[in-house]
mmCIF file of C-alpha atoms and ligand atoms in Angstrom:
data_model
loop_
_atom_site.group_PDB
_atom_site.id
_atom_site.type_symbol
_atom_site.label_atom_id
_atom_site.label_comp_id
_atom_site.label_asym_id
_atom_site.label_seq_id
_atom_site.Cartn_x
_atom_site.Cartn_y
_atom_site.Cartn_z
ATOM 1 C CA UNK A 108 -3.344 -14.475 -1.715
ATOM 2 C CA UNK A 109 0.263 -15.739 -1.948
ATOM 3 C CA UNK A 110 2.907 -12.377 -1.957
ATOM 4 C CA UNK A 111 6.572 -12.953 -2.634
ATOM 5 C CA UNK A 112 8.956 -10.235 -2.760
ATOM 6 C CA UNK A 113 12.348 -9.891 -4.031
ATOM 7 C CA UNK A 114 14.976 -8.436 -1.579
ATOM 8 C CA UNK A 115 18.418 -8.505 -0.239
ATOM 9 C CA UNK A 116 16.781 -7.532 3.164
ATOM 10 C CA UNK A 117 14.074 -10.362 3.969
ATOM 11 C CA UNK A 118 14.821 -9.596 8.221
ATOM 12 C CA UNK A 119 13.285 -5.982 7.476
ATOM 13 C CA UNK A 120 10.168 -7.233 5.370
ATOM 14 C CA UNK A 121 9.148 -10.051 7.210
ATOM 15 C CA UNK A 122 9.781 -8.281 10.580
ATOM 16 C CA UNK A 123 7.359 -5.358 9.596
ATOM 17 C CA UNK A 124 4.919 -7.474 7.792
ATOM 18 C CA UNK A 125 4.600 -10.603 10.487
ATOM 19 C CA UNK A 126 3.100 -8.279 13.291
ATOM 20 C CA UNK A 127 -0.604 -6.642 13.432
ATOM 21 C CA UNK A 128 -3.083 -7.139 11.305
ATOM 22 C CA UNK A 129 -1.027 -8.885 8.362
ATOM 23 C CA UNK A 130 0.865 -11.177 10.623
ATOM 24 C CA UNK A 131 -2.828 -12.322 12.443
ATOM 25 C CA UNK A 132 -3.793 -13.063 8.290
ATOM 26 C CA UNK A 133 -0.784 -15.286 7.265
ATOM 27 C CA UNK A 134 -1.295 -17.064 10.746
ATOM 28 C CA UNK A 135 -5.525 -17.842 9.145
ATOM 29 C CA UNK A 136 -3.788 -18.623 6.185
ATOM 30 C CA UNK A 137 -5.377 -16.195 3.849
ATOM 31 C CA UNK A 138 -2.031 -14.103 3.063
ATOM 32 C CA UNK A 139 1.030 -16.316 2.464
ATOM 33 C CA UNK A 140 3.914 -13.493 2.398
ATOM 34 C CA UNK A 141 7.511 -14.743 1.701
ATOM 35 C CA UNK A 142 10.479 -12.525 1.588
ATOM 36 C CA UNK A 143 13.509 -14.367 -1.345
ATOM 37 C CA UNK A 144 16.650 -13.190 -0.239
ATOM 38 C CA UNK A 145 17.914 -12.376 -3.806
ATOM 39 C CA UNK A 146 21.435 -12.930 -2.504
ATOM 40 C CA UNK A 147 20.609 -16.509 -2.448
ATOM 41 C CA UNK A 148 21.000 -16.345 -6.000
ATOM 42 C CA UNK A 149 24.569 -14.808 -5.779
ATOM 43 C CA UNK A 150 26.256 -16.870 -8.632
ATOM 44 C CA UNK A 151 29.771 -15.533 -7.161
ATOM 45 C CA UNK A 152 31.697 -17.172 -4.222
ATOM 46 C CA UNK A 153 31.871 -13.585 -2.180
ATOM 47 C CA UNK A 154 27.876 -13.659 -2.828
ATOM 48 C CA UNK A 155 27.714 -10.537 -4.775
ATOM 49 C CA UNK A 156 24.928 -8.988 -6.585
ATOM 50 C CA UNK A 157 26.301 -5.670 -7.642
ATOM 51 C CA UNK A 158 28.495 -4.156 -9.541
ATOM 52 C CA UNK A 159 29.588 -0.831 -11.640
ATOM 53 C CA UNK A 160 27.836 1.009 -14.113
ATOM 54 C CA UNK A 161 28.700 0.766 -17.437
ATOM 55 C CA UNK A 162 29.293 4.328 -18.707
ATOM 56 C CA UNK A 163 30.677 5.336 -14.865
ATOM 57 C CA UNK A 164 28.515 6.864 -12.269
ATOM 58 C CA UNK A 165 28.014 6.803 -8.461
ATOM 59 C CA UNK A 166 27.260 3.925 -6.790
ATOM 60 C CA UNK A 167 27.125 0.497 -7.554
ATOM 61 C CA UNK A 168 23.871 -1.086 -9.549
ATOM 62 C CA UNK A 169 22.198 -4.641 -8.775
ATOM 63 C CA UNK A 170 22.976 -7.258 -11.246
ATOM 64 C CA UNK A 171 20.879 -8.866 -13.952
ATOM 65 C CA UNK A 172 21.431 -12.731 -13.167
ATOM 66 C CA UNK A 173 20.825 -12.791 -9.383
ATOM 67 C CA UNK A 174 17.680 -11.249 -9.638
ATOM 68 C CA UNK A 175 16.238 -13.085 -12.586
ATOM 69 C CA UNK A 176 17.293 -16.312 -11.082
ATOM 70 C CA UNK A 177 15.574 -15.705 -7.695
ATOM 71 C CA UNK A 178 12.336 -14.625 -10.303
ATOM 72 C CA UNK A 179 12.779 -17.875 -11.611
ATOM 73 C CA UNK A 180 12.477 -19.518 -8.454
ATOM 74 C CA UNK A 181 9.752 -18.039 -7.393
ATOM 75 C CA UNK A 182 7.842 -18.826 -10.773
ATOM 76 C CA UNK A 183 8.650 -22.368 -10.793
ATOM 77 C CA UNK A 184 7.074 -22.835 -7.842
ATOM 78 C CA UNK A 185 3.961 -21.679 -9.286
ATOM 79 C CA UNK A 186 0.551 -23.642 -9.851
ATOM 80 C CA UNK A 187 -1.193 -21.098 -11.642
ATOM 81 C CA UNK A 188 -0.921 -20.518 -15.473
ATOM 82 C CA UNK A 189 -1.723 -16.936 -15.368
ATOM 83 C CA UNK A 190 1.069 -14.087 -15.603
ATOM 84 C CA UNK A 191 1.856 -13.101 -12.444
ATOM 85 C CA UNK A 192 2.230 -9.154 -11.917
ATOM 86 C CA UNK A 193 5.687 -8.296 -10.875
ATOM 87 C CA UNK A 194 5.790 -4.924 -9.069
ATOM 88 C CA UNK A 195 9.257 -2.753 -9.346
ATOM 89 C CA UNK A 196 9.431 -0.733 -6.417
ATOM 90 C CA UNK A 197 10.866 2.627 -8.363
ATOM 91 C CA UNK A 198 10.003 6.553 -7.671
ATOM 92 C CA UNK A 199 9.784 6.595 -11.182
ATOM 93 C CA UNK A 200 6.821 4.445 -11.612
ATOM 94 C CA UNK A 201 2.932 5.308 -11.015
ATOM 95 C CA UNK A 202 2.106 6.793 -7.827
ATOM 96 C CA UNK A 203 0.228 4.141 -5.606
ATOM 97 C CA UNK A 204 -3.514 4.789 -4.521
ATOM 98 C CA UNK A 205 -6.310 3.213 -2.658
ATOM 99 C CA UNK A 206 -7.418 2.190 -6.208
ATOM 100 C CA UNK A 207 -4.667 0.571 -7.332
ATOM 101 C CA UNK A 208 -4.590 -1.486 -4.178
ATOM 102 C CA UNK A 209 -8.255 -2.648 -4.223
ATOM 103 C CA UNK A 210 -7.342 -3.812 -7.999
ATOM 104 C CA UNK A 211 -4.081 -5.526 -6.907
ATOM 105 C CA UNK A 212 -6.211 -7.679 -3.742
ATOM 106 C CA UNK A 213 -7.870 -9.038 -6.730
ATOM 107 C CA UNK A 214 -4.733 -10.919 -7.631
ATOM 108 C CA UNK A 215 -3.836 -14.757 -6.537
ATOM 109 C CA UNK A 216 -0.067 -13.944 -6.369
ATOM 110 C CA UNK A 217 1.660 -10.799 -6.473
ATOM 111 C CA UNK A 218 6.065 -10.761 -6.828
ATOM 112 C CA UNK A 219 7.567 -7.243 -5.564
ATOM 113 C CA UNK A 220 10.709 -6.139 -6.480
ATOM 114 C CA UNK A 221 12.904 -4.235 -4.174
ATOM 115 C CA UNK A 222 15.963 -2.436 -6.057
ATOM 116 C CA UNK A 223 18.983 -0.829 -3.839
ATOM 117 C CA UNK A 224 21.888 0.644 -4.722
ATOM 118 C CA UNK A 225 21.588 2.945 -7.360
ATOM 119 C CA UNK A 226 19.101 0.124 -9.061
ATOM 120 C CA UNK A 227 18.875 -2.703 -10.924
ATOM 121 C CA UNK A 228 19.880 -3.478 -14.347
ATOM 122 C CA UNK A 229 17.618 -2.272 -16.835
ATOM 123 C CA UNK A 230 17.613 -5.580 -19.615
ATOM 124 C CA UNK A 231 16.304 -8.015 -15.983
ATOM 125 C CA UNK A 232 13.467 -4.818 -15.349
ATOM 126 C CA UNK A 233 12.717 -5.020 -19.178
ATOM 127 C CA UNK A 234 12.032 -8.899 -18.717
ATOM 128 C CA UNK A 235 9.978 -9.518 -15.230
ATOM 129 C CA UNK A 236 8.611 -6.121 -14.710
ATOM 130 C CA UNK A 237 5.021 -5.506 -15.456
ATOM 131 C CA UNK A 238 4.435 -2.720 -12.923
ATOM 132 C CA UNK A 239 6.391 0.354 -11.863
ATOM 133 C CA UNK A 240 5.157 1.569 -8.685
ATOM 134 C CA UNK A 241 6.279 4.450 -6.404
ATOM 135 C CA UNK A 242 4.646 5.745 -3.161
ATOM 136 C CA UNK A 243 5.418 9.026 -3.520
ATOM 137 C CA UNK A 244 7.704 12.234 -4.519
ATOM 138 C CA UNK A 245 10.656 11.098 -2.478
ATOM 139 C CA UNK A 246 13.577 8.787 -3.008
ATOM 140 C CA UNK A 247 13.941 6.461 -0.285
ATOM 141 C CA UNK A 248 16.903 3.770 0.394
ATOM 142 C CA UNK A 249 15.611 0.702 -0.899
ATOM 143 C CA UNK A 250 12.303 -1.050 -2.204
ATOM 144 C CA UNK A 251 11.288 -2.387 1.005
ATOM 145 C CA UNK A 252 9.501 0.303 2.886
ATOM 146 C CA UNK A 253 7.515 0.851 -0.254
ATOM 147 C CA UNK A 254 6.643 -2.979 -0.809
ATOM 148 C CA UNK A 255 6.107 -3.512 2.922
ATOM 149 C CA UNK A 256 3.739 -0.262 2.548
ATOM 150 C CA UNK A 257 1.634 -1.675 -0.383
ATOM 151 C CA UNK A 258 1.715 -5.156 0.869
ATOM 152 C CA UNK A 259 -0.171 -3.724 4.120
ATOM 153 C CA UNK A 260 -2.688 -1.238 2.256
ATOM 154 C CA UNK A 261 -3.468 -4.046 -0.669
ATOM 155 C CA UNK A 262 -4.088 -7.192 2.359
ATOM 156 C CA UNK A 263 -6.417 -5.127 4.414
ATOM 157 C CA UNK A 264 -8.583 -5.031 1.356
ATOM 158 C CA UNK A 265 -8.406 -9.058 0.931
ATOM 159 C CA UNK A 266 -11.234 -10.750 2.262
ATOM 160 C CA UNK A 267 -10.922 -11.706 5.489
ATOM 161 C CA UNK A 268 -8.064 -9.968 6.401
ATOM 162 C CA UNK A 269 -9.678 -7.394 8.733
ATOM 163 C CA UNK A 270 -12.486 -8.392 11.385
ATOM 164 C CA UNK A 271 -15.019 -5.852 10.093
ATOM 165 C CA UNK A 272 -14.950 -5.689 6.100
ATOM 166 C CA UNK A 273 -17.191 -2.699 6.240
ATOM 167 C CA UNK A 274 -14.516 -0.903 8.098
ATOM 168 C CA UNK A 275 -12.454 -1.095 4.592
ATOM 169 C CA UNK A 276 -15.140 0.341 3.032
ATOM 170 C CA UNK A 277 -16.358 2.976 4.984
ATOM 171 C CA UNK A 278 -12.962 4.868 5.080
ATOM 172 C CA UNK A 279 -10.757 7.424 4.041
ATOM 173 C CA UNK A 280 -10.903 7.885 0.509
ATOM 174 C CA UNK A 281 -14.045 5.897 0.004
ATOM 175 C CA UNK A 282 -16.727 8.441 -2.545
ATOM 176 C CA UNK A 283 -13.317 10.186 -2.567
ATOM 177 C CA UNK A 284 -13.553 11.730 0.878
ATOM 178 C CA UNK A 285 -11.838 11.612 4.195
ATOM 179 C CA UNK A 286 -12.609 9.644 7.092
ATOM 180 C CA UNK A 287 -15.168 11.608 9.820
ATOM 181 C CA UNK A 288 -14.052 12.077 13.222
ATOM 182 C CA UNK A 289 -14.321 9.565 15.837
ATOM 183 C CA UNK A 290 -14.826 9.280 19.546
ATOM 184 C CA UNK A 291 -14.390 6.671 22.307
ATOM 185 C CA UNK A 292 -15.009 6.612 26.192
ATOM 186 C CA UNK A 293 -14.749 8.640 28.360
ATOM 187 C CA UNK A 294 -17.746 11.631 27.196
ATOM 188 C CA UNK A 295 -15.641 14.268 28.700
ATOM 189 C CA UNK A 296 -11.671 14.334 28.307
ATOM 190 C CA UNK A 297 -9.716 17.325 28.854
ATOM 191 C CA UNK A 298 -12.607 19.010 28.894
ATOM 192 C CA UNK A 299 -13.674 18.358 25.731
ATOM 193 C CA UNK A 300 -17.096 17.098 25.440
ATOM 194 C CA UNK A 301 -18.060 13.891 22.986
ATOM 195 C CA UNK A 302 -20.318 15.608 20.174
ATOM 196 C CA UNK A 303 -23.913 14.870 21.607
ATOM 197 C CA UNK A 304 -25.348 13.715 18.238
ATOM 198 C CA UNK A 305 -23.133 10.810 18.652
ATOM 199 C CA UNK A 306 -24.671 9.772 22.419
ATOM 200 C CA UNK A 307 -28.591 10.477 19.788
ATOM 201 C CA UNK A 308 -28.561 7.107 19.456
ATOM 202 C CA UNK A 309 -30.413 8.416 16.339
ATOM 203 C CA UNK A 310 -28.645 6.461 13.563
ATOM 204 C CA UNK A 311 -29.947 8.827 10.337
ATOM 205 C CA UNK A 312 -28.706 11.870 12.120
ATOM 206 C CA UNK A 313 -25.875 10.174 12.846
ATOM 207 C CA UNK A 314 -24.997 9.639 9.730
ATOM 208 C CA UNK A 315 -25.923 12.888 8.453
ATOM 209 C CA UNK A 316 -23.482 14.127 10.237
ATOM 210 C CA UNK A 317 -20.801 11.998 9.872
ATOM 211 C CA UNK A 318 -21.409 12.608 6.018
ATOM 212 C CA UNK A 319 -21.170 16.304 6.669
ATOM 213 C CA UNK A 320 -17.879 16.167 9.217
ATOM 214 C CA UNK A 321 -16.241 14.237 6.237
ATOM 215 C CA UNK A 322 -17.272 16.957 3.502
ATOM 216 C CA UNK A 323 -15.944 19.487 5.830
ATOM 217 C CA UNK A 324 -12.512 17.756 6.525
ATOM 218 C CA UNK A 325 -12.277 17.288 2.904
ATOM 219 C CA UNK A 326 -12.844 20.684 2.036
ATOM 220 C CA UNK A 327 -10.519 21.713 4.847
ATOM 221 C CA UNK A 328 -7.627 19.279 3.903
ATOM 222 C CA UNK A 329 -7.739 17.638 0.696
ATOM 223 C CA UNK A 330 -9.291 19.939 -1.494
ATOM 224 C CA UNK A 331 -8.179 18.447 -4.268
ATOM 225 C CA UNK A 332 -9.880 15.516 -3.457
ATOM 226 C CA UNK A 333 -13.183 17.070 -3.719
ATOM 227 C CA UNK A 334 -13.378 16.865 -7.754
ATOM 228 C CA UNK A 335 -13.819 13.243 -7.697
ATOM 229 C CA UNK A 336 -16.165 12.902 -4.844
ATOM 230 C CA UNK A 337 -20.064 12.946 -5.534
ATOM 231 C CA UNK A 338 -21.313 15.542 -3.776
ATOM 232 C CA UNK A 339 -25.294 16.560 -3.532
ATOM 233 C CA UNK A 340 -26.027 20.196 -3.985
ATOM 234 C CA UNK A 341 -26.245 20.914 -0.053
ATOM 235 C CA UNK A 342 -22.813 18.807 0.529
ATOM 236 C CA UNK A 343 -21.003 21.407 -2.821
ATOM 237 C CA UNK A 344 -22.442 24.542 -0.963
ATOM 238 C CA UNK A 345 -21.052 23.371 2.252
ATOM 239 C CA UNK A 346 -17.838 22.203 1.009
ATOM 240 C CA UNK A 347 -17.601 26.018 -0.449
ATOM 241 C CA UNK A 348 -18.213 27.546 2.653
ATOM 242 C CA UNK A 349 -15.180 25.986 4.290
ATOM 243 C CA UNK A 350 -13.160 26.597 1.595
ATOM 244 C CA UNK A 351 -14.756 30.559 1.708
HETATM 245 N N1 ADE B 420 12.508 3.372 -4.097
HETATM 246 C C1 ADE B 420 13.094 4.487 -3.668
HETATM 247 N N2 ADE B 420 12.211 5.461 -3.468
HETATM 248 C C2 ADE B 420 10.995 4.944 -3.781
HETATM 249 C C3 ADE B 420 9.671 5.466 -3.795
HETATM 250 N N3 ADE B 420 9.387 6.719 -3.447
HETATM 251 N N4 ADE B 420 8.674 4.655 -4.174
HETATM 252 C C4 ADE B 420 8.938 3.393 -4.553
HETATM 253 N N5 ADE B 420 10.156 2.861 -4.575
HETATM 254 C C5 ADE B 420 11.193 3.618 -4.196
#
């Protein structure tokens, strides 16, 4: 998967994203992540890319031409025929989820977009943008913690990109539910003992009760999770009683 993504801070992206698990994957070669330094694109001498809103306002809004010359750029580089999803990091777009990044590691190339300022002028958005995307009910800075934050959640679900691909599917918010707890040497630590089912060896009961531990966290945490999960009769009345 090849990931490019618009910035004028390409230090803070590719820092984050080159380390850990996503920095082992574009050193196999299965993620290719570039940051474009949309300054680079500048078409003043003082290398510029903002300027005042039209209308007055605070703050200062990212021009139109920089940014849809470094999209050019980036597209003419391109092999592939197909449209290429472009990905406005925005709190006003659609809230990210673990669904929306298993559908995105589908993709062969992905462009994000990273506004600052007070944003980006609205006639480039209306020409590149085919996604508005927010991670959550806050305003942040800039685009980049939220790109570098989908970038990470949408590789670990490309092939490859993690050691164990069951781990990505045996996880939080897999069926809708939250992840069990888990335990590591030693048995006893502060005087808190390992559950025993989990020295069983006994795989079924095992997973029995990881199954349940999850239902229970749920229940206890995420509620609202609960509606979408599919639950068997004993797994409802025992999400209840938590809730009770
Ligand atoms: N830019 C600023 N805040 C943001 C958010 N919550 N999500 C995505 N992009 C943003």
């Amino acid at each position: 998967m090849n990931i490019h993504i618009m910035t004028l801070f390409p230090e803070m992206v590719m820092g984050g994203l080159s380390t850990s698990i996503t920095g082992r994957a574009m050193e196999k070669g299965i993620l290719s992540i570039e940051a474009v330094n949309i300054r680079d694109y500048a078409f003043n001498k003082h290398q510029s890319v903002d300027d005042y809103p039209y209308g007055g306002g605070a703050g200062m809004l990212m021009q139109a031409e920089p940014v849809y010359q470094c999209y050019q750029a980036i597209m003419e580089k391109q092999s592939t025929q197909k449209k290429v999803r472009v990905l406005y990091m925005s709190p006003q777009g659609q809230t990210f989820s673990q669904a929306m990044a298993e559908e995105l590691a589908k993709e062969e190339e992905l462009i994000f977009l990273c506004g600052h300022y007070e944003g980006i002028d609205e006639r480039v958005l209306e020409e590149i943008v085919t996604d508005y995307v927010s991670i959550g009910d806050y305003v942040l800075t800039g685009g980049e913690l939220p790109a570098m934050v989908m970038v990470d959640a949408i590789s670990r679900m490309v092939p490859g990109v993690l050691h164990n691909n069951v781990s990505a599917e045996f996880e939080s918010f897999q069926d809708s539910l939250l992840e069990y707890p888990q335990y590591s040497r030693p048995e006893i630590w502060h005087e808190k003992q390992v559950p025993p089912i989990l020295l069983s060896g006994h795989h079924a009961n095992i997973e029995k009760w990881r199954r349940e531990q999850s239902v229970i966290r749920t229940a206890k945490n995420r509620p609202d999770l609960l509606e979408k999960a599919e639950l068997t009769e004993d797994e409802k009345r025992l999400a209840k009683s938590v809730r009770l």
